[in-house]
PDB file of C-alpha atoms and ligand atoms in Angstrom:
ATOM      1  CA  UNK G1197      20.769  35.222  -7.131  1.00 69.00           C
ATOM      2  CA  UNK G1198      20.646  32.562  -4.337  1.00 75.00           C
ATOM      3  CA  UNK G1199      17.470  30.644  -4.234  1.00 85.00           C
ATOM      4  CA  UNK G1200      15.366  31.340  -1.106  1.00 92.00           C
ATOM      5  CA  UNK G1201      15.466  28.679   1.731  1.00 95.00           C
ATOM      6  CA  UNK G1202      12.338  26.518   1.671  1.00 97.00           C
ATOM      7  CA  UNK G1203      10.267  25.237   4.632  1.00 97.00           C
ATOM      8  CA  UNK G1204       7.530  22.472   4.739  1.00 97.00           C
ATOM      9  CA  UNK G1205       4.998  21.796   7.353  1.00 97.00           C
ATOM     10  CA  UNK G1206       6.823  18.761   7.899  1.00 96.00           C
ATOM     11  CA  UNK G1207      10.167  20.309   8.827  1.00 97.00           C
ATOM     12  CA  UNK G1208       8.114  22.416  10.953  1.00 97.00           C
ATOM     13  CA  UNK G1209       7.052  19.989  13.328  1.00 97.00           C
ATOM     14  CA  UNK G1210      10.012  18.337  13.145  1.00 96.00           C
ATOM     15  CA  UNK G1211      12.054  21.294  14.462  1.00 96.00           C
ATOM     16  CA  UNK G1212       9.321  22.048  16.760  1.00 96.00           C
ATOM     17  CA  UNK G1213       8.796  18.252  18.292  1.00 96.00           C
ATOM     18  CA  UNK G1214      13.218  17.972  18.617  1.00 96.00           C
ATOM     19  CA  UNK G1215      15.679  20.395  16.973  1.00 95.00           C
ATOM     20  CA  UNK G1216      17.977  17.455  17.427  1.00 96.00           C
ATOM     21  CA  UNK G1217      15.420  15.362  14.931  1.00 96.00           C
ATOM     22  CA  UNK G1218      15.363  18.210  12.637  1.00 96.00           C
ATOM     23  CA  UNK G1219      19.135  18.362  12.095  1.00 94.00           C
ATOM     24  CA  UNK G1220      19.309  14.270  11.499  1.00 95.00           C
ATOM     25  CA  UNK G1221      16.423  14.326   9.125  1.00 95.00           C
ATOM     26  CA  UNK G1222      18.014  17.763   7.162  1.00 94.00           C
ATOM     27  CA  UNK G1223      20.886  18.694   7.856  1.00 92.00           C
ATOM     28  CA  UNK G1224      23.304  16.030   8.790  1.00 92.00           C
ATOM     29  CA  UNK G1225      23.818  13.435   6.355  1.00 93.00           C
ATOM     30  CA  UNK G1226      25.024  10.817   9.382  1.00 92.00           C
ATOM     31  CA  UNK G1227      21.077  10.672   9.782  1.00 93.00           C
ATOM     32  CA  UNK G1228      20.193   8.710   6.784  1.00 93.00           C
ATOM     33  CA  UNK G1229      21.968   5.472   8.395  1.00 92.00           C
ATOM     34  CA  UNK G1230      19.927   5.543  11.586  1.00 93.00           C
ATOM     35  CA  UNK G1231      16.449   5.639   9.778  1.00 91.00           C
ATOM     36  CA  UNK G1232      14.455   2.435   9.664  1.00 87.00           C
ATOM     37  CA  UNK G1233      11.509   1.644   7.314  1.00 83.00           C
ATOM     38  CA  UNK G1234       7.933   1.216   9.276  1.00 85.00           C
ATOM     39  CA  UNK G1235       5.133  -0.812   8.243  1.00 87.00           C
ATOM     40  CA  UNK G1236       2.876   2.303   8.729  1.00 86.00           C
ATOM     41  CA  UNK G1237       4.747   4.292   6.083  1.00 87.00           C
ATOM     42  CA  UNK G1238       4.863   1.386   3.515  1.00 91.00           C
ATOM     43  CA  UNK G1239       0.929   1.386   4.301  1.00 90.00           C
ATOM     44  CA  UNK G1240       0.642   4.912   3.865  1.00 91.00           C
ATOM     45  CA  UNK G1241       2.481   5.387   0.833  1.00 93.00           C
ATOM     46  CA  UNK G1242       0.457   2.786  -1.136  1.00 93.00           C
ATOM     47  CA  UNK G1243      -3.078   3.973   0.033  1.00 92.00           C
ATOM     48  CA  UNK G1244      -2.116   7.538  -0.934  1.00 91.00           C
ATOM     49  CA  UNK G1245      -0.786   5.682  -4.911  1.00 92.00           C
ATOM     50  CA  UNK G1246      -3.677   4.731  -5.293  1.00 92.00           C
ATOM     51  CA  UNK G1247      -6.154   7.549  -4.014  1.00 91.00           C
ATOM     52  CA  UNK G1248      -3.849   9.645  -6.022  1.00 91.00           C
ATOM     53  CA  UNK G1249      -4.813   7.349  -9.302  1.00 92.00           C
ATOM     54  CA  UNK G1250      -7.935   7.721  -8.488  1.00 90.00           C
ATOM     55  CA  UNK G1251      -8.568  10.985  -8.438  1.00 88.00           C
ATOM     56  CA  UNK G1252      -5.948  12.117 -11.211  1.00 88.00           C
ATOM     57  CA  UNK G1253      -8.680  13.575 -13.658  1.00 77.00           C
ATOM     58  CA  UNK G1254      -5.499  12.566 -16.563  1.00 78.00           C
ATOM     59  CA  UNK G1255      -5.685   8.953 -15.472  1.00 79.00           C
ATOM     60  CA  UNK G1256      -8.274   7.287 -17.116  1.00 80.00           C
ATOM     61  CA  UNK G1257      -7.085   3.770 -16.014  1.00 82.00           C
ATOM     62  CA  UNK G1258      -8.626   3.940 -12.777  1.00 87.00           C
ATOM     63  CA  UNK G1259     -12.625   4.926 -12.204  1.00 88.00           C
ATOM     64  CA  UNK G1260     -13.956   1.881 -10.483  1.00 91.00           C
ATOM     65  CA  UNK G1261     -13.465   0.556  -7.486  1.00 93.00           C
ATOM     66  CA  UNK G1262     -12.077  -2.246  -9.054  1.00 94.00           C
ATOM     67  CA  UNK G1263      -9.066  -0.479 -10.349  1.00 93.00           C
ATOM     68  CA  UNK G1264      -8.094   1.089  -7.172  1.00 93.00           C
ATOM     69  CA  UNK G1265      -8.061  -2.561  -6.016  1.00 95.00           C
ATOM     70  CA  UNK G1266      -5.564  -3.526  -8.732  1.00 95.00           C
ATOM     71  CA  UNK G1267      -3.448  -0.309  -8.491  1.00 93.00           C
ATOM     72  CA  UNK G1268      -3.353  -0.835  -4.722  1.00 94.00           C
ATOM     73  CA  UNK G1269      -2.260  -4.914  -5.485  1.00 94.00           C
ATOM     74  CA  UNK G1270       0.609  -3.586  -7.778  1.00 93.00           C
ATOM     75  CA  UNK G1271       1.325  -0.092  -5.439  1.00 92.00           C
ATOM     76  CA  UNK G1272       2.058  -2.625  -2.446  1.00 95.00           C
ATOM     77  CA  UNK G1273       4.774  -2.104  -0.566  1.00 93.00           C
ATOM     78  CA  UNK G1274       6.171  -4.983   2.144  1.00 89.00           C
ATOM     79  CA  UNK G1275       8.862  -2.734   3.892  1.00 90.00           C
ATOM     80  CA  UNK G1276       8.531  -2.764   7.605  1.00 89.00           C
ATOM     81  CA  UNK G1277       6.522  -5.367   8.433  1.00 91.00           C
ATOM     82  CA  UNK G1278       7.065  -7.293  11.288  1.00 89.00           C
ATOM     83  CA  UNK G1279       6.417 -10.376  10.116  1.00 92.00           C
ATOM     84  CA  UNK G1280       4.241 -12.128   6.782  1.00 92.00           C
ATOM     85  CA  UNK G1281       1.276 -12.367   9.559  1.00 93.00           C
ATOM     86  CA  UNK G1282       1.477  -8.714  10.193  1.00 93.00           C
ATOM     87  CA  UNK G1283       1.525  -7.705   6.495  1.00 93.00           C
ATOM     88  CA  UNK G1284      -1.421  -9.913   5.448  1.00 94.00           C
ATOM     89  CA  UNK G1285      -3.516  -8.758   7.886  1.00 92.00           C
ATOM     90  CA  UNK G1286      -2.695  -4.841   6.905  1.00 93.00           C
ATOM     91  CA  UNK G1287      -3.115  -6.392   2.985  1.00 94.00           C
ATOM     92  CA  UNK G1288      -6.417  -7.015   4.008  1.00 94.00           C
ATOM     93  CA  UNK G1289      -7.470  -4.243   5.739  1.00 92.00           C
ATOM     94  CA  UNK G1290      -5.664  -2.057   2.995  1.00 93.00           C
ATOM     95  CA  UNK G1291      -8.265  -3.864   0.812  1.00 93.00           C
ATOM     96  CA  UNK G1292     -11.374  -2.803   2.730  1.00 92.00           C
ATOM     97  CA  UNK G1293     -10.463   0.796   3.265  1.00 92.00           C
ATOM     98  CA  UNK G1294      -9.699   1.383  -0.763  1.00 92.00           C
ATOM     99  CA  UNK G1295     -13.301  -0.330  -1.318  1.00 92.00           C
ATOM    100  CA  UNK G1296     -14.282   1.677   1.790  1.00 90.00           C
ATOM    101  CA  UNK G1297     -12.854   5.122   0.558  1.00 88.00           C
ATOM    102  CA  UNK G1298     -13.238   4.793  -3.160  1.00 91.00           C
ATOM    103  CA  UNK G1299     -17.307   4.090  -2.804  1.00 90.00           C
ATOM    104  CA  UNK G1300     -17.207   7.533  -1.200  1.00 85.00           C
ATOM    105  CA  UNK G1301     -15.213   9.139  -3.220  1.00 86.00           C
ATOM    106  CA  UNK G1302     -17.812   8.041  -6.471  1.00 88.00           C
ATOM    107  CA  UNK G1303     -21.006   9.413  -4.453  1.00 86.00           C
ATOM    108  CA  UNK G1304     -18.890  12.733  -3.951  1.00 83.00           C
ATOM    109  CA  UNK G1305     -18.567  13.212  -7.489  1.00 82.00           C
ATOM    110  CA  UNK G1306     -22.123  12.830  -7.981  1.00 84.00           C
ATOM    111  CA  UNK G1307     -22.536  15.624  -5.860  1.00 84.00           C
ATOM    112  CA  UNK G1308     -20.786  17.987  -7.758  1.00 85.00           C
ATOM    113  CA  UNK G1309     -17.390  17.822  -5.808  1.00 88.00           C
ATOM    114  CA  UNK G1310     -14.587  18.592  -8.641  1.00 90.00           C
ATOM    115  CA  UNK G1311     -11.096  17.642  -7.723  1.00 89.00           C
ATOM    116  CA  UNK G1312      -8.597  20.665  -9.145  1.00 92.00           C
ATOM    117  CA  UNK G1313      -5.415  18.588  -8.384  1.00 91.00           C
ATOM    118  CA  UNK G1314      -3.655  15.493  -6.358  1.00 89.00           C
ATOM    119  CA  UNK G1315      -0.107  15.822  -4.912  1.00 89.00           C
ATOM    120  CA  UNK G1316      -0.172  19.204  -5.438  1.00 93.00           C
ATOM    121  CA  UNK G1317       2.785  21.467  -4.590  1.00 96.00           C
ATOM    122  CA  UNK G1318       1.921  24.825  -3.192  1.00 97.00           C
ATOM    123  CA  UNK G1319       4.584  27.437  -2.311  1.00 96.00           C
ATOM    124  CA  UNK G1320       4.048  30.935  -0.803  1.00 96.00           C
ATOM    125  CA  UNK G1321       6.918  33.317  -0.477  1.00 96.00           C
ATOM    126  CA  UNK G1322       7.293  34.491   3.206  1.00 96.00           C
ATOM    127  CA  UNK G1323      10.067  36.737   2.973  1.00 94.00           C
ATOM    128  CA  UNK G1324      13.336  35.056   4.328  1.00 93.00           C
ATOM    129  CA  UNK G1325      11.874  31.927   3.289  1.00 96.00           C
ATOM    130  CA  UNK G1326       9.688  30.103   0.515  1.00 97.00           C
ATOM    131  CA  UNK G1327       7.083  28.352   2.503  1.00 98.00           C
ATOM    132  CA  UNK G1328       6.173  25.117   0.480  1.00 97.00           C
ATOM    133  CA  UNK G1329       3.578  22.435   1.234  1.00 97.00           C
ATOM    134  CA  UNK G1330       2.163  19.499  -1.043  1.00 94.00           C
ATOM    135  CA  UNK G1331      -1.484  18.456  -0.554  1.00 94.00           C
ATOM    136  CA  UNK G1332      -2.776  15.212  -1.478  1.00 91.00           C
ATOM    137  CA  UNK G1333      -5.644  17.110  -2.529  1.00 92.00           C
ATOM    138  CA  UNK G1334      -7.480  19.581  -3.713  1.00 94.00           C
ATOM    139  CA  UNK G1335     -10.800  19.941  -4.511  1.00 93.00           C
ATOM    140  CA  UNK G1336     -13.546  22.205  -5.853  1.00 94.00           C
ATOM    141  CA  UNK G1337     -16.915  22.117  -4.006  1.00 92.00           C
ATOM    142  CA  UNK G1338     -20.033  22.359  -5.911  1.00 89.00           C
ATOM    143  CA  UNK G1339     -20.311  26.049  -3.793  1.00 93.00           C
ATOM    144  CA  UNK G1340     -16.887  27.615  -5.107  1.00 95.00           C
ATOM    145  CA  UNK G1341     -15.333  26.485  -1.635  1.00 96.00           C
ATOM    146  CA  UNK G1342     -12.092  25.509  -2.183  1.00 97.00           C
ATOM    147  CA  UNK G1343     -11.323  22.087   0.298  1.00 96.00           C
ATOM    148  CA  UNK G1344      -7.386  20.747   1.024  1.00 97.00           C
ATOM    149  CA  UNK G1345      -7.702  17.227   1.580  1.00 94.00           C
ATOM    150  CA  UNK G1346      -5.154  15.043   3.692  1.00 93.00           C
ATOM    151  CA  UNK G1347      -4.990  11.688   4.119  1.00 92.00           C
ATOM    152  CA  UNK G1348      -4.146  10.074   7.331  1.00 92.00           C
ATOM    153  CA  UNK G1349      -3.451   6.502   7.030  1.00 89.00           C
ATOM    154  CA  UNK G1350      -2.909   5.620  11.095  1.00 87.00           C
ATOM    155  CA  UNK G1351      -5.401   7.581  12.883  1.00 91.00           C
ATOM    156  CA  UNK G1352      -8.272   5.797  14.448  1.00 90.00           C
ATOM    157  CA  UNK G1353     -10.399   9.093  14.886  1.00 95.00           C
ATOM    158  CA  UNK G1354     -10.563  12.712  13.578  1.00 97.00           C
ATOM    159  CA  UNK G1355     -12.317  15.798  15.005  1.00 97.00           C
ATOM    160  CA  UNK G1356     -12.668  19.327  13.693  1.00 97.00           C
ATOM    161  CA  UNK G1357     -10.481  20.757  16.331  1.00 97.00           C
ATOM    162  CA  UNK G1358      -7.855  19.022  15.754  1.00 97.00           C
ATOM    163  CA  UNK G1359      -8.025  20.338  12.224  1.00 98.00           C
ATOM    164  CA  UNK G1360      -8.251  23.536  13.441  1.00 97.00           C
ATOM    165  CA  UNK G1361      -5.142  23.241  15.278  1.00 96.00           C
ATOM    166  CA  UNK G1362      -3.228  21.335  12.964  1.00 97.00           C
ATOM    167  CA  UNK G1363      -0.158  23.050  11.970  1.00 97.00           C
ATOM    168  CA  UNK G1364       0.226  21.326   8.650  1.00 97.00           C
ATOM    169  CA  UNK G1365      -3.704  22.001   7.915  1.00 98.00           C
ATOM    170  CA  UNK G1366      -3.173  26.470   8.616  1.00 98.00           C
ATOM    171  CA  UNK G1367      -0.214  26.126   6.103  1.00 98.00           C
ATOM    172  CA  UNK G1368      -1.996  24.386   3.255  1.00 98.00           C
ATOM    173  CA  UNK G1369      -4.770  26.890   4.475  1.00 98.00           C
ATOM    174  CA  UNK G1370      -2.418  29.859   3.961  1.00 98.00           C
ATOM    175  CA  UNK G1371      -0.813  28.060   0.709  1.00 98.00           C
ATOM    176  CA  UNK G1372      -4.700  27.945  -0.660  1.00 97.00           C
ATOM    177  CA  UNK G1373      -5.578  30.702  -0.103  1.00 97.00           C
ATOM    178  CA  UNK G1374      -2.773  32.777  -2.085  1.00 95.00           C
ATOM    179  CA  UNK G1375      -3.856  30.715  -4.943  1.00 95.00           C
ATOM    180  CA  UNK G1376      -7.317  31.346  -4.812  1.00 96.00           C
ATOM    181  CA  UNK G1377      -7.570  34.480  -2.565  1.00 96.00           C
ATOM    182  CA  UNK G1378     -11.509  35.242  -3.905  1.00 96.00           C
ATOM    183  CA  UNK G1379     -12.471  31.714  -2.538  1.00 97.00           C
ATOM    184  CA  UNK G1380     -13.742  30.403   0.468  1.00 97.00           C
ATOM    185  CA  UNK G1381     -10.932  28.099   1.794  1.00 98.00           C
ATOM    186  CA  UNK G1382     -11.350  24.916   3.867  1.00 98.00           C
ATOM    187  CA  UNK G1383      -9.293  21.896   5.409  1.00 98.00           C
ATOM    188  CA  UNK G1384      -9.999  18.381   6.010  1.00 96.00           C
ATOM    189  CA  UNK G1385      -8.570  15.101   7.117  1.00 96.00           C
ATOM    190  CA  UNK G1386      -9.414  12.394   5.986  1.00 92.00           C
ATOM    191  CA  UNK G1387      -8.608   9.309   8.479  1.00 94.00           C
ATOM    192  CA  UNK G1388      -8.799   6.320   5.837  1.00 90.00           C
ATOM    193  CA  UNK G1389      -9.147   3.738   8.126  1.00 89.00           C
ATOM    194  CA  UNK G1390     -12.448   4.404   9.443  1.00 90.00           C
ATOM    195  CA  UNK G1391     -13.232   6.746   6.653  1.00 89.00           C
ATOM    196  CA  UNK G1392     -14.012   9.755   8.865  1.00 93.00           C
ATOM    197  CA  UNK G1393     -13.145  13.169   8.025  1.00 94.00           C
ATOM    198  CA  UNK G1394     -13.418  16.149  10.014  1.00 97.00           C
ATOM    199  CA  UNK G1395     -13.182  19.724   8.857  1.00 97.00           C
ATOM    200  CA  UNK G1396     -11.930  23.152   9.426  1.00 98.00           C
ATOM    201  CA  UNK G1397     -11.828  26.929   7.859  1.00 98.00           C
ATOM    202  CA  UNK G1398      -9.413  29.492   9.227  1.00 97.00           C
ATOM    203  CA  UNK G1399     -11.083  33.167   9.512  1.00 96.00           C
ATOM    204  CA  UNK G1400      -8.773  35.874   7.522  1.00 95.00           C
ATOM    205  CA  UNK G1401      -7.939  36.705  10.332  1.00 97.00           C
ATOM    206  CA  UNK G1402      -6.923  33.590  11.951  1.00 97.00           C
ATOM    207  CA  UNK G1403      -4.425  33.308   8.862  1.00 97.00           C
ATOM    208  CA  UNK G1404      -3.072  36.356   9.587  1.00 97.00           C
ATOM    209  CA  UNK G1405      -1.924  36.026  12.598  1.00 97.00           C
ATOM    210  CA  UNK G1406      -0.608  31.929  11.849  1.00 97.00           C
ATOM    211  CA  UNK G1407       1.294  34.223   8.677  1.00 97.00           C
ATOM    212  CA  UNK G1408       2.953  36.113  11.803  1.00 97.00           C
ATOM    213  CA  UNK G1409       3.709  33.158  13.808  1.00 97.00           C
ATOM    214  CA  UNK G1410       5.252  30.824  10.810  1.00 97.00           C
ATOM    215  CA  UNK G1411       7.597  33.800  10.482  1.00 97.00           C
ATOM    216  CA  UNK G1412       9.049  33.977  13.498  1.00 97.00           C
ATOM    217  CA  UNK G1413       9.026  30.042  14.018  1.00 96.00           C
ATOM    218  CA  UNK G1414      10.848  29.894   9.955  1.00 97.00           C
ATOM    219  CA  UNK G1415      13.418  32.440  11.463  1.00 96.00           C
ATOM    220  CA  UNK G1416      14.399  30.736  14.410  1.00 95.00           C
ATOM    221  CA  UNK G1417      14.845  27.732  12.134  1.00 96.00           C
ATOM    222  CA  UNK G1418      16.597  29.590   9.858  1.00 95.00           C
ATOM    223  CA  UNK G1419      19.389  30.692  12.455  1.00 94.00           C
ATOM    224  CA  UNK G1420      19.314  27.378  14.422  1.00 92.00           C
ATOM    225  CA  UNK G1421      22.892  27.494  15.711  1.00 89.00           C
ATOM    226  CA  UNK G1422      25.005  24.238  16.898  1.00 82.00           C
ATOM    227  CA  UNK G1423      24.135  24.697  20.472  1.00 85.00           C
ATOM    228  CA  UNK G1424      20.255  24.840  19.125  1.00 88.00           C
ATOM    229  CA  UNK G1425      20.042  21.143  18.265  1.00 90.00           C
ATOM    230  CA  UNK G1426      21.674  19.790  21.464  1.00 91.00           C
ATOM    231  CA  UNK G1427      19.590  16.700  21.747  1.00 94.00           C
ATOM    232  CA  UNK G1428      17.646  16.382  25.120  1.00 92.00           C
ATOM    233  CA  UNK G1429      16.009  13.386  26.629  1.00 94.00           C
ATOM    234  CA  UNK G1430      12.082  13.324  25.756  1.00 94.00           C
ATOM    235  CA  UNK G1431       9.213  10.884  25.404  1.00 95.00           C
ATOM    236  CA  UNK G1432       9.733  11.481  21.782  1.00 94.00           C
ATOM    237  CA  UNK G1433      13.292   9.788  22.357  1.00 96.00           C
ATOM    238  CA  UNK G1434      11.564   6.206  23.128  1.00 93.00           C
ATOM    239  CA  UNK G1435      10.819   4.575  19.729  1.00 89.00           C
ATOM    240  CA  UNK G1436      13.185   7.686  18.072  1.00 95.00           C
ATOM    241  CA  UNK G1437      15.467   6.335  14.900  1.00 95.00           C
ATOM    242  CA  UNK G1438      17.933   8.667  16.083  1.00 96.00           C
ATOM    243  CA  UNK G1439      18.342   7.426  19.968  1.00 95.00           C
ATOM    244  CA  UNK G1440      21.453   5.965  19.338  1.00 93.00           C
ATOM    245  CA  UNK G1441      22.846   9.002  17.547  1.00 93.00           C
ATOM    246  CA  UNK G1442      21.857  11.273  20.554  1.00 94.00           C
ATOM    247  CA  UNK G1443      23.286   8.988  22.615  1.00 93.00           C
ATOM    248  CA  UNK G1444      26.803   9.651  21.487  1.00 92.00           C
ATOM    249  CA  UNK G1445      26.602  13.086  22.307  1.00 91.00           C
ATOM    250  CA  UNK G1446      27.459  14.332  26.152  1.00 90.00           C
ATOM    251  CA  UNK G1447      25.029  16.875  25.919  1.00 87.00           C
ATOM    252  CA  UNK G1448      22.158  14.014  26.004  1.00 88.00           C
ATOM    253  CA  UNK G1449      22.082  13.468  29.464  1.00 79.00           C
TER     254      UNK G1449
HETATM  255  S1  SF4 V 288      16.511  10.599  20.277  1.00 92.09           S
HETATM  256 FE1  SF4 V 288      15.380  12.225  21.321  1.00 92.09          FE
HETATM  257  S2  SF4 V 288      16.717  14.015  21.250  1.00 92.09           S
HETATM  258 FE2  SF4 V 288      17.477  12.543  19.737  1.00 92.09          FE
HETATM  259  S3  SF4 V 288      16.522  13.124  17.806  1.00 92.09           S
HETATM  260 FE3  SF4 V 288      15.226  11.577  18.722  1.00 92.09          FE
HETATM  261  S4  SF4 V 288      13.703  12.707  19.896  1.00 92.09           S
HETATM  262 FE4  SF4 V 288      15.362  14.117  19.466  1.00 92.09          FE
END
């Protein structure tokens, strides 16, 4: 039997921002070429190594915070950067946010937060499609609640409605929730460089009704014809790896 199409919160907002920018980053292989490495995902990646070593209950290497400061020297990535100014300065500041983040993560334990799993995949069959969504992480509140964690790297702020509305956060909510369907369910990001997080819980009902709407959106995906990922000029183009792609095309006018 032929395996089940799968969809990710990430190709969900991709189709949604640009079809066009869902087709390069899926479908068409000519895409790969175009795609340019940025400092903020070399950041990103290593801050989320080593929060991942830290809270890995199996990894016994790393429990102070001056592990996660020589997991985050090895986990260092220099793709991207601008120039050996630019990546010092984001070395540093790496530096302070792991101290920053870690601190907080050791008074959390103490307060009877248990984390279940890190880079956890989570999958949820939807019917025409396997809905699939990997959380940094996931943890077990001292109350039973059960509380998807995401780390954002580049935002300077967080607030609970924008969790709320968050279409990555309702899918790890609905992913959660089918694994633990006795359990309160909650989401939060985390914005590492300020260390702020923000929170949000979606009623039953609420994920109902997001359950309806991620159908229809995964179907529409699903049947995306040719004349479906016609590229057309948007503010998303400016700063887009894929500009000069569209640009061959004499639809993108
Ligand atoms: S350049 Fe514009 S139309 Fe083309 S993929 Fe990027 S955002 Fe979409």
């Amino acid at each position: 039997m032929a395996r089940k199409p799968t969809l990710s919160p990430s190709r969900i907002t991709t189709f949604l921002a640009c079809p066009s920018k869902y087709l390069w980053t899926y479908v068409d292989p000519r895409g790969k070429w175009y795609l340019r490495a940025k400092s903020y995902y070399s950041f990103g990646t290593t801050l989320h190594k080593v929060l991942e070593r830290f809270h890995d209950e199996g990894d016994q290497g790393v429990t102070t915070v001056g592990d996660a400061l020589r997991i985050y020297e090895e986990s260092w990535i220099d793709a991207g950067f601008a120039s050996a100014e630019e990546m010092q300065e984001a070395y540093g500041e790496g530096k302070e946010i792991v101290q920053s983040v870690v601190n907080d993560a050791i008074a959390k334990r103490e307060e009877g937060v248990k984390t279940l799993a890190v880079e956890k995949l989570l999958k949820a069959d939807l019917g025409p499609f396997e809905l699939i969504g990997r959380v940094d992480r996931l943890d077990e509140r001292a109350d039973g609640t059960i509380e998807i964690i995401d780390y954002k790297s580049g935002r300077s702020s967080v607030t609970e409605s924008q969790v709320r509305d968050d279409l990555a956060m309702a899918c790890y909510q609905l992913l959660a929730k089918r694994l633990f369907p006795d359990r309160a369910v909650m989401a939060t990001i985390h914005a590492l460089r300020v260390n702020e997080k923000a929170s949000a819980s979606l009623s039953a009902q609420d994920l109902e009704v997001f359950e309806a709407d991620i159908k229809q959106i995964g179907q529409t995906i699903l049947s995306a014809s040719v004349d479906d990922y016609s590229p057309r000029p948007k503010p998303l183009c400016e700063g887009c790896d894929f500009l000069a792609l569209c640009k061959k095309d004499p639809r993108f006018e």
